[in-house]
Coordinates of C-alpha atoms in Angstrom, one line a residue:
M1 CA 4.7 0.8 -27.9
P2 CA 7.2 2.0 -30.8
Q3 CA 8.5 5.5 -31.0
P4 CA 8.8 7.4 -33.9
N5 CA 11.9 8.4 -34.9
P6 CA 13.0 12.2 -33.9
A7 CA 13.6 14.9 -36.3
P8 CA 17.2 15.2 -37.4
S9 CA 18.9 17.9 -35.1
P10 CA 18.9 21.4 -35.8
T11 CA 22.5 21.8 -35.0
P12 CA 25.9 20.2 -35.9
P13 CA 27.3 18.0 -33.6
S14 CA 30.7 19.3 -31.9
W15 CA 32.2 16.5 -33.3
P16 CA 34.0 16.0 -36.7
H17 CA 31.1 14.2 -38.3
C18 CA 30.8 12.0 -41.6
G19 CA 28.0 14.7 -43.3
E20 CA 27.2 11.6 -45.5
G21 CA 23.5 12.3 -47.0
A22 CA 23.3 15.7 -46.4
G23 CA 20.7 17.5 -47.6
P24 CA 17.4 19.9 -47.0
A25 CA 16.0 17.2 -45.1
N26 CA 18.7 16.3 -42.8
P27 CA 21.3 19.5 -43.8
F28 CA 24.5 17.8 -41.8
G29 CA 23.8 14.5 -42.7
C30 CA 25.1 11.5 -40.9
R31 CA 27.0 12.4 -37.6
G32 CA 29.3 10.2 -36.8
I33 CA 32.3 11.1 -35.6
H34 CA 35.0 10.8 -38.7
V35 CA 37.2 7.2 -38.4
T36 CA 40.9 8.1 -37.3
G37 CA 43.1 8.2 -40.4
H38 CA 39.6 8.8 -42.6
T39 CA 36.8 11.9 -43.1
V40 CA 34.1 9.5 -42.8
C41 CA 32.3 7.0 -40.0
L42 CA 32.9 4.0 -39.3
A43 CA 29.0 2.8 -41.3
H44 CA 30.3 4.8 -45.0
L45 CA 34.0 3.2 -44.1
A46 CA 34.8 1.7 -47.6
D47 CA 34.4 -2.4 -46.7
G48 CA 38.4 -2.7 -47.3
E49 CA 39.4 0.4 -44.8
R50 CA 36.7 -1.0 -42.2
A51 CA 38.0 -4.5 -42.4
S52 CA 41.8 -2.8 -41.5
Y53 CA 40.4 -1.2 -39.0
F54 CA 38.5 -3.8 -37.1
A55 CA 41.7 -6.3 -37.8
G56 CA 43.8 -2.7 -35.2
L57 CA 42.1 -3.1 -32.5
T58 CA 43.0 -5.3 -29.6
P59 CA 41.0 -5.9 -26.6
G60 CA 40.7 -2.8 -24.4
I61 CA 41.8 -0.4 -26.8
D62 CA 39.2 3.1 -26.4
I63 CA 36.8 3.3 -29.4
D64 CA 34.9 6.2 -30.5
H65 CA 32.0 6.1 -32.2
R66 CA 29.2 8.2 -31.3
G67 CA 26.4 9.7 -34.0
T68 CA 27.3 6.2 -35.7
T69 CA 24.2 4.1 -37.1
F70 CA 25.3 0.3 -36.4
T71 CA 23.4 -1.8 -38.6
E72 CA 23.1 -5.3 -36.6
P73 CA 26.6 -7.3 -38.4
L74 CA 28.2 -4.2 -37.8
L75 CA 27.8 -3.5 -34.1
N76 CA 28.8 -7.8 -34.0
N77 CA 32.3 -7.2 -36.1
L78 CA 33.2 -4.1 -34.2
L79 CA 32.8 -6.4 -30.9
D80 CA 34.1 -9.5 -32.2
A81 CA 37.3 -7.3 -32.4
V82 CA 37.6 -6.9 -29.3
I83 CA 37.0 -10.2 -27.7
D84 CA 39.5 -10.9 -24.8
P85 CA 40.5 -14.7 -25.4
T86 CA 40.6 -15.2 -21.6
T87 CA 37.2 -15.1 -21.1
G88 CA 35.7 -15.1 -24.6
H89 CA 34.1 -11.7 -24.3
P90 CA 33.8 -8.4 -25.8
R91 CA 36.7 -6.2 -23.6
L92 CA 36.6 -2.3 -24.2
G93 CA 38.4 0.9 -22.6
R94 CA 36.7 4.4 -22.7
A95 CA 33.7 3.0 -25.4
Q96 CA 32.4 6.3 -26.7
F97 CA 28.8 5.2 -28.3
D98 CA 26.8 8.9 -27.6
S99 CA 24.7 9.6 -29.7
A100 CA 24.9 6.4 -31.9
T101 CA 21.7 4.8 -33.6
F102 CA 21.9 0.9 -33.0
E103 CA 18.7 -0.3 -35.8
G104 CA 19.4 -4.3 -35.2
H105 CA 19.5 -5.8 -32.0
A106 CA 22.3 -4.1 -29.8
C107 CA 24.2 -7.2 -28.1
F108 CA 26.6 -6.2 -25.3
E109 CA 26.1 -9.3 -23.4
F110 CA 29.0 -9.7 -20.7
A111 CA 31.2 -7.2 -22.2
A112 CA 33.5 -5.8 -20.1
F113 CA 34.3 -1.6 -19.9
A114 CA 36.9 -0.7 -18.4
R115 CA 36.5 2.9 -18.3
R116 CA 33.7 5.3 -19.6
A117 CA 30.8 3.8 -21.5
G118 CA 29.5 6.2 -23.1
F119 CA 26.0 5.5 -24.5
E120 CA 24.3 9.3 -23.5
S121 CA 21.5 9.9 -26.1
A122 CA 21.4 7.0 -28.1
T123 CA 18.7 5.5 -29.8
F124 CA 18.2 1.4 -30.3
E125 CA 15.7 0.8 -32.4
S126 CA 15.9 -3.2 -31.6
G127 CA 16.3 -4.9 -28.1
A128 CA 19.5 -4.0 -26.0
G129 CA 21.7 -6.3 -24.2
F130 CA 23.6 -5.4 -21.4
S131 CA 23.6 -8.6 -19.2
G132 CA 26.2 -10.1 -17.5
A133 CA 28.2 -6.4 -18.2
T134 CA 30.7 -4.9 -16.4
F135 CA 30.9 -1.2 -16.4
T136 CA 34.0 -0.3 -14.2
G137 CA 34.2 3.3 -14.9
D138 CA 30.8 5.5 -15.4
A139 CA 28.2 4.0 -17.5
E140 CA 26.6 7.3 -19.1
F141 CA 22.8 6.3 -20.6
R142 CA 21.8 9.5 -20.1
S143 CA 18.8 11.0 -22.3
A144 CA 19.1 7.6 -24.5
T145 CA 16.0 6.1 -25.7
F146 CA 15.2 2.1 -25.8
K147 CA 12.2 1.4 -28.6
T148 CA 12.1 -2.2 -26.9
D149 CA 13.4 -3.5 -23.7
A150 CA 16.3 -3.2 -21.9
L151 CA 18.3 -5.8 -20.5
F152 CA 21.0 -5.4 -17.6
D153 CA 20.4 -8.8 -15.8
A154 CA 23.3 -9.6 -13.8
A155 CA 25.5 -6.5 -15.0
M156 CA 27.7 -4.8 -12.8
F157 CA 28.0 -1.1 -11.9
A158 CA 31.3 0.2 -10.3
G159 CA 30.5 3.3 -10.8
A160 CA 28.3 6.2 -11.7
A161 CA 25.0 4.4 -13.6
G162 CA 24.1 7.8 -15.4
F163 CA 19.8 7.1 -16.4
E164 CA 18.7 10.3 -16.1
A165 CA 15.7 11.0 -18.5
T166 CA 15.9 7.8 -20.2
T167 CA 12.9 5.9 -21.8
V168 CA 12.2 2.6 -22.3
A169 CA 9.6 1.9 -24.6
G170 CA 9.1 -2.3 -23.6
D171 CA 10.8 -3.7 -20.1
A172 CA 14.1 -2.7 -18.1
H173 CA 15.4 -5.8 -16.6
F174 CA 18.0 -4.9 -13.9
S175 CA 17.5 -8.4 -11.6
W176 CA 20.6 -9.2 -9.8
A177 CA 22.3 -6.4 -11.2
T178 CA 24.9 -4.7 -8.5
F179 CA 25.2 -1.3 -7.9
E180 CA 28.4 -0.6 -6.3
K181 CA 28.6 3.2 -5.9
A182 CA 25.4 4.5 -7.8
A183 CA 24.1 8.1 -6.0
T184 CA 21.4 8.5 -8.3
V185 CA 20.0 5.9 -11.0
G186 CA 17.2 7.7 -12.8
P187 CA 14.8 9.2 -13.9
L188 CA 14.1 6.7 -15.6
V189 CA 11.1 6.3 -18.0
C190 CA 9.6 2.7 -18.7
A191 CA 6.3 2.6 -20.0
G192 CA 6.5 -1.2 -19.2
R193 CA 8.2 -3.1 -16.1
I194 CA 11.0 -2.5 -14.0
R195 CA 12.8 -5.9 -12.5
V196 CA 15.2 -4.8 -9.8
S197 CA 15.0 -7.9 -8.2
G198 CA 17.9 -9.9 -7.1
A199 CA 19.7 -6.8 -7.3
A200 CA 22.7 -5.6 -5.0
F201 CA 23.1 -1.1 -3.5
G202 CA 26.3 -0.9 -2.5
G203 CA 26.1 2.7 -0.9
P204 CA 23.4 5.5 -0.4
V205 CA 21.3 5.5 -3.4
T206 CA 17.8 7.6 -5.1
L207 CA 15.6 5.4 -6.9
V208 CA 14.3 8.1 -9.4
V209 CA 11.4 5.9 -11.4
A210 CA 8.2 6.6 -13.4
A211 CA 6.8 3.3 -14.7
R212 CA 4.0 0.4 -14.6
W213 CA 5.3 -1.4 -12.3
L214 CA 8.5 -1.8 -10.5
E215 CA 9.7 -5.4 -9.3
C216 CA 12.1 -5.2 -6.3
R217 CA 11.6 -9.0 -5.1
R218 CA 15.0 -9.6 -2.4
T219 CA 16.5 -7.0 -3.3
R220 CA 19.8 -5.7 -1.0
W221 CA 19.9 -2.3 -0.4
S222 CA 23.3 -2.0 2.2
A223 CA 23.0 1.6 2.7
T224 CA 19.8 4.1 3.2
A225 CA 18.4 4.5 0.0
E226 CA 15.2 6.7 -1.5
I227 CA 12.5 5.2 -3.9
R228 CA 10.9 8.4 -6.2
L229 CA 8.5 6.7 -7.9
R230 CA 5.1 7.8 -10.5
Y231 CA 2.6 5.9 -11.9
A232 CA 4.4 2.8 -10.6
T233 CA 3.2 -0.6 -8.5
V234 CA 5.7 -2.0 -6.6
D235 CA 6.4 -5.4 -5.7
F236 CA 8.7 -4.9 -2.3
A237 CA 8.6 -8.7 -1.3
H238 CA 11.4 -10.0 0.7
V239 CA 13.5 -6.9 0.9
V240 CA 17.0 -6.9 2.4
F241 CA 17.9 -3.5 4.1
E242 CA 19.2 -2.6 7.4
Y243 CA 19.1 1.2 6.6
P244 CA 16.1 4.0 6.5
L245 CA 14.1 3.2 3.0
T246 CA 11.7 5.3 1.8
I247 CA 9.0 5.2 -1.0
S248 CA 7.6 8.2 -2.0
A249 CA 5.2 9.2 -4.6
E250 CA 6.0 12.4 -6.7
P251 CA 3.0 14.6 -7.8
D252 CA 4.7 16.2 -10.5
P253 CA 6.9 15.1 -13.5
F254 CA 10.3 14.6 -12.7
V255 CA 13.0 17.5 -13.0
F256 CA 16.2 16.9 -14.2
T257 CA 19.6 18.6 -13.6
R258 CA 18.9 20.8 -16.9
G259 CA 15.7 22.2 -14.7
E260 CA 13.6 20.2 -17.4
Q261 CA 11.0 17.9 -16.8
V262 CA 11.6 14.3 -17.9
A263 CA 8.9 13.7 -20.7
E264 CA 6.5 10.8 -19.9
T265 CA 5.1 10.3 -23.1
A266 CA 5.8 6.7 -23.1
L267 CA 3.6 6.5 -19.9
T268 CA 0.6 8.3 -21.8
A269 CA -2.1 5.5 -21.7
A270 CA -1.6 4.8 -17.9
P271 CA -4.8 6.0 -15.8
D272 CA -2.9 8.4 -13.3
P273 CA 0.6 8.7 -11.6
T274 CA -0.6 7.5 -8.6
V275 CA 2.1 4.5 -6.5
R276 CA 0.7 1.6 -5.4
L277 CA 2.8 -1.1 -3.2
A278 CA 1.7 -4.7 -3.8
S279 CA 3.9 -6.2 -1.1
L280 CA 5.9 -6.2 1.9
R281 CA 5.6 -9.1 2.4
G282 CA 9.4 -11.1 4.1
V283 CA 10.4 -7.1 5.0
D284 CA 11.7 -5.7 8.1
A285 CA 9.6 -2.6 7.9
A286 CA 11.2 -1.2 11.2
H287 CA 12.8 1.3 9.2
V288 CA 10.9 1.8 6.1
V289 CA 9.1 4.7 5.4
L290 CA 5.9 5.2 2.9
S291 CA 5.1 9.0 1.8
D292 CA 2.0 9.2 -0.4
V293 CA 1.3 5.4 -1.2
D294 CA -1.6 3.9 -2.1
L295 CA -1.8 0.1 0.1
S296 CA -5.0 -0.6 -1.2
G297 CA -3.4 -3.7 -2.8
C298 CA -0.7 -4.3 -0.3
L299 CA -0.1 -7.9 1.0
L300 CA 1.4 -7.1 5.0
A301 CA 1.2 -10.5 6.6
G302 CA 4.4 -11.8 6.8
T303 CA 5.5 -8.6 7.1
V304 CA 8.2 -7.8 10.7
H305 CA 8.2 -5.0 12.8
L306 CA 4.7 -3.4 10.9
D307 CA 4.0 -1.5 14.5
Q308 CA 7.3 0.5 13.2
L309 CA 6.1 1.3 9.6
R310 CA 6.0 4.8 9.3
L311 CA 3.4 6.3 7.1
E312 CA 3.5 9.9 5.8
G313 CA 1.4 11.6 3.8
A314 CA -1.9 10.3 1.9
C315 CA -1.1 6.7 2.2
T316 CA -4.2 5.1 1.9
F317 CA -6.1 1.3 2.3
D318 CA -8.8 -0.7 0.9
T319 CA -12.3 -0.2 2.8
A320 CA -15.1 -2.8 3.6
P321 CA -17.8 -2.3 1.2
S322 CA -20.6 0.0 2.5
T323 CA -23.8 -1.6 0.9
T324 CA -26.4 -3.2 2.9
Q325 CA -27.7 -6.7 2.1
W326 CA -31.2 -7.1 3.0
R327 CA -31.9 -10.0 0.8
R328 CA -30.7 -12.2 3.7
W329 CA -31.7 -12.8 7.4
P330 CA -30.6 -10.9 9.5
P331 CA -29.4 -8.3 6.9
L332 CA -26.0 -7.5 7.0
R333 CA -24.0 -4.1 6.9
F334 CA -20.7 -3.8 7.0
T335 CA -19.3 0.1 8.3
E336 CA -16.6 1.9 6.0
R337 CA -13.5 1.5 7.6
R338 CA -9.6 0.3 6.5
V339 CA -9.3 -3.0 5.7
L340 CA -6.4 -5.3 4.5
A341 CA -6.2 -6.5 0.6
E342 CA -5.8 -10.2 2.5
E343 CA -9.3 -9.5 4.1
H344 CA -11.1 -8.4 1.3
H345 CA -9.4 -12.0 -0.9
W346 CA -10.9 -13.9 2.2
R347 CA -14.5 -12.5 2.4
A348 CA -14.9 -12.6 -0.9
S349 CA -13.8 -16.9 -0.7
Q350 CA -16.3 -17.3 1.9
P351 CA -19.6 -19.2 1.0
G352 CA -22.6 -16.7 0.9
A353 CA -19.9 -13.2 1.0
I354 CA -21.5 -10.2 -0.4
P355 CA -20.6 -8.4 -3.6
G356 CA -18.5 -5.6 -2.9
W357 CA -15.3 -7.2 -1.4
N358 CA -12.4 -8.1 -3.8
P359 CA -11.6 -11.6 -4.8
A360 CA -8.8 -10.4 -7.2
V361 CA -6.0 -10.0 -4.4
L362 CA -2.8 -11.6 -6.8
G363 CA -1.1 -13.1 -4.3
A364 CA -3.1 -13.4 -1.0
G365 CA -2.8 -17.4 -1.1
R366 CA -4.3 -18.7 2.2
A367 CA -4.2 -15.8 4.7
G368 CA -6.8 -15.6 7.2
P369 CA -8.4 -14.6 10.2
L370 CA -5.4 -16.6 12.1
Q371 CA -2.8 -15.1 10.0
L372 CA -4.3 -11.6 9.7
A373 CA -5.7 -10.5 13.6
P374 CA -1.4 -9.7 14.5
V375 CA -1.1 -8.1 11.9
Y376 CA -4.1 -6.0 11.9
R377 CA -3.0 -5.3 15.5
A378 CA 0.6 -4.3 14.5
L379 CA -1.0 -1.7 12.3
R380 CA -3.1 -0.7 15.0
K381 CA -0.3 -0.4 17.3
G382 CA 1.4 1.5 15.6
F383 CA -1.5 4.3 14.5
E384 CA -1.8 4.7 18.2
D385 CA 1.9 5.4 19.1
G386 CA 1.3 7.9 16.0
K387 CA -1.4 9.1 17.7
H388 CA -4.0 8.8 14.7
E389 CA -6.4 7.0 17.5
R390 CA -9.1 7.5 14.2
G391 CA -6.6 4.9 11.9
A392 CA -6.2 3.4 14.9
A393 CA -9.7 2.3 15.8
D394 CA -10.4 1.2 12.9
F395 CA -7.1 -1.8 12.6
Y396 CA -8.5 -2.4 16.6
Y397 CA -12.1 -3.3 14.6
G398 CA -10.3 -5.5 12.1
E399 CA -7.9 -7.3 14.5
M400 CA -11.2 -7.8 16.8
E401 CA -13.4 -8.9 14.0
M402 CA -10.2 -11.6 12.9
R403 CA -10.4 -12.9 16.5
R404 CA -13.8 -13.9 15.9
H405 CA -13.7 -15.5 12.6
A406 CA -10.6 -17.4 13.8
S407 CA -10.5 -21.0 13.9
D408 CA -8.5 -21.4 17.4
I409 CA -10.5 -19.3 19.9
P410 CA -12.7 -21.4 22.0
R411 CA -16.8 -21.2 21.7
S412 CA -17.3 -18.8 24.8
E413 CA -14.8 -16.7 23.7
R414 CA -16.5 -16.4 20.1
S415 CA -19.2 -16.2 21.5
L416 CA -18.3 -13.1 24.0
L417 CA -16.9 -11.3 21.1
T418 CA -20.3 -12.0 18.8
A419 CA -22.1 -10.2 21.9
Y420 CA -19.9 -7.4 21.8
W421 CA -19.8 -6.6 18.2
A422 CA -23.6 -7.4 17.9
L423 CA -24.4 -4.4 20.9
S424 CA -21.7 -2.0 20.1
G425 CA -19.4 -2.8 17.2
Y426 CA -16.4 -3.6 19.6
G427 CA -17.6 -0.4 21.0
L428 CA -16.7 1.9 18.2
R429 CA -20.5 1.8 16.7
A430 CA -21.8 4.0 18.8
S431 CA -25.3 4.1 16.8
R432 CA -25.6 0.6 17.1
A433 CA -25.4 0.7 20.8
L434 CA -27.5 3.7 21.2
A435 CA -30.2 1.5 18.9
W436 CA -29.8 -1.1 21.5
L437 CA -30.0 1.5 24.3
G438 CA -33.3 2.6 23.1
A439 CA -34.7 -1.0 22.4
A440 CA -33.9 -1.7 25.5
M441 CA -35.2 1.6 27.1
L442 CA -38.9 1.1 25.0
L443 CA -38.5 -2.4 25.6
T444 CA -38.4 -1.5 29.9
I445 CA -41.3 0.9 29.1
L446 CA -43.8 -1.6 28.0
L447 CA -43.0 -4.0 30.4
L448 CA -42.9 -1.4 33.2
M449 CA -46.5 0.1 32.0
A450 CA -47.8 -4.1 31.5
V451 CA -46.9 -5.7 34.8
C452 CA -44.4 -3.7 37.2
L453 CA -47.1 -0.8 37.8
P454 CA -49.4 -1.4 40.9
G455 CA -52.9 -0.7 39.9
Y456 CA -53.2 1.5 42.8
A457 CA -50.8 3.5 45.2
P458 CA -49.8 1.6 48.8
K459 CA -51.1 2.9 51.9
Q460 CA -49.8 2.6 54.9
T461 CA -51.3 2.1 58.1
A462 CA -51.2 2.2 61.6
T463 CA -52.2 0.1 64.0
G464 CA -51.8 -0.2 68.4
T465 CA -53.8 -0.8 71.2
V466 CA -54.7 2.3 73.7
P467 CA -54.2 1.0 77.3
A468 CA -57.2 1.9 79.7
G469 CA -56.1 4.8 81.9
G470 CA -53.7 6.2 79.4
G471 CA -49.9 6.3 79.4
K472 CA -47.7 5.1 76.1
V473 CA -49.1 4.0 72.9
T474 CA -47.8 1.9 70.5
F475 CA -48.4 1.8 67.2
E476 CA -47.5 -0.9 64.2
I477 CA -47.2 0.4 60.8
G478 CA -47.8 -1.6 57.9
K479 CA -47.8 -1.1 54.1
V480 CA -49.8 -3.0 51.7
D481 CA -48.0 -5.1 48.6
P482 CA -48.2 -4.1 45.1
R483 CA -50.9 -5.9 43.0
D484 CA -50.8 -6.3 39.8
P485 CA -52.6 -3.7 37.9
T486 CA -55.7 -4.4 36.8
G487 CA -57.9 -2.6 33.8
Q488 CA -56.2 0.0 31.7
R489 CA -52.9 -0.1 31.6
L490 CA -51.2 1.8 28.7
T491 CA -52.3 5.3 30.1
G492 CA -50.6 8.1 30.0
E493 CA -50.0 8.2 33.7
R494 CA -48.8 5.3 33.8
F495 CA -46.3 6.1 30.7
D496 CA -44.4 9.0 32.8
K497 CA -44.2 6.7 35.6
A498 CA -42.5 4.5 33.5
L499 CA -40.3 6.3 31.5
N500 CA -39.1 8.1 35.3
V501 CA -38.2 4.5 36.3
T502 CA -36.1 3.7 33.3
L503 CA -34.4 6.9 33.1
N504 CA -33.1 6.5 36.3
S505 CA -31.8 3.1 35.4
V506 CA -30.0 4.1 32.4
V507 CA -28.0 6.6 35.2
F508 CA -27.9 3.7 37.5
R509 CA -30.2 5.8 40.1
S510 CA -32.7 4.0 41.7
G511 CA -36.1 5.8 41.9
D512 CA -39.0 6.2 44.7
Q513 CA -41.3 4.5 42.7
E514 CA -43.4 1.5 44.1
L515 CA -42.9 -1.2 41.5
T516 CA -44.6 -5.0 41.8
T517 CA -42.3 -8.0 42.5
A518 CA -41.8 -8.1 38.5
G519 CA -41.2 -4.8 38.4
T520 CA -38.7 -4.5 41.0
Y521 CA -36.3 -7.5 39.0
I522 CA -37.5 -6.0 36.0
E523 CA -35.6 -2.4 37.0
M524 CA -32.9 -4.7 37.9
A525 CA -31.9 -6.3 34.9
S526 CA -32.5 -2.4 33.3
R527 CA -29.9 -0.5 35.9
V528 CA -27.0 -3.5 34.7
T529 CA -28.2 -3.5 31.1
E530 CA -28.5 -0.3 29.9
P531 CA -25.9 2.2 31.8
V532 CA -23.4 -0.8 29.6
L533 CA -25.2 0.6 26.7
L534 CA -24.8 3.7 27.4
G535 CA -21.0 3.2 27.8
F536 CA -20.3 1.4 25.2
A537 CA -22.0 4.5 22.8
L538 CA -19.9 7.1 24.6
L539 CA -16.5 4.8 24.8
A540 CA -17.7 4.7 20.6
V541 CA -17.9 8.3 20.6
R542 CA -14.5 9.1 22.0
N543 CA -12.9 5.8 20.3
R544 CA -13.7 8.3 16.9
V545 CA -13.3 11.7 18.4
K546 CA -10.2 11.8 20.5
R547 CA -6.7 12.8 18.4

């Protein structure tokens, strides 16, 4: 997005300046520094004098053109005058372009800066190319404005890389760049993408970025690193590092050394400053710390040591759609839980998928239950180690779902998992287990009332023979077997008896109620199934509330 030209500064520059074109609207005129031996800047130097100046330049010379306005031909002529014949590329000593304006494409590609390269407060009206450039000294781009793209691909920063309060209206490219000693890069504000893929950081570094997208694929970090972000979606696939690395979202605009907030006008069209992680595939997560990062679209299949990933603050995952589908049989409802982006993609791609699953997961590929089960298992272990039982329960549910749908398990195991899921949601859905328990108890009561309670209470009888002339009497006490009921069966009295038997069965107790033969077997079955369902419900409650 093109940015308007800034208003002339109300204060004069600190160097002797040209002053050409001074007037009411611009009281100090051209701010370009005097060319040595002249009273005007390089842009306003006469043609002959400018040619003499270029002729006196040699490779590796120090130049000072602060505040000067460069057209594309003028810059090209300057750089042609300092080309090193051994390399065929410009070579400069100390280069001072602070507050300069580059009206055309600024082509510094493969240029070598032997000492400080100063571009503080410079403005690049068109593209700026520093690809392949070598900055042996400090590279200072503080408060520089790039109105289109900024290209630093394969550049080498041996000293500091100063991009504090730098604004890029297009994309910023640092792919395959090398930062040997840069301690801090940024705060850098970019309206488009920042590409750092393949770049190498040789020392401890803090990368501070506000951008729409940060691409760090195959970036190498050789020391501790902290990445502080706003607005960005981060692709961190196949990154290599050996020391702790932190990715954190900043809630407020960045503040640079002078205590002022970094302007984020280039990102005014961005929806919110939320930081989203797009991928951690191929990363060893043992040393990764994520803070306040949105993981709803993050690809995690293929991440190593995922159980050691540290999540701090409000790190969020995607959730399952919570709508109920009544137009299918049986009706299907997904309880809200943490869900991986790959599961969203997989379920959305299945025949008859219900609405709500997100098919637009970029890069999800063919990851299915077989690949996602170990991912859920690792996350579950990590949350358990962190005493986050609610999150661990969600990932356990996901792990069991992926095992149930995996193609490599025996049919018997799939049947067991399906029954475990249907009865209690893998021991995590108390309402489901209680519903089944209630249904089982109701069925038991109905059966007891219908066929299990005898029609009358069996009476004991005693029989015996009294010996002639007296003596010992022996009696045999017998009991009539309970008989099936006849007549009215659904009565209040029979309901009370059936309820008493059923409640005793739930707590695995045997009552003293006489039952028919069928009732005995039904009670035995009830004493097995109903306590199990009650146990599932209690287990689910425990898994949800313990910490």
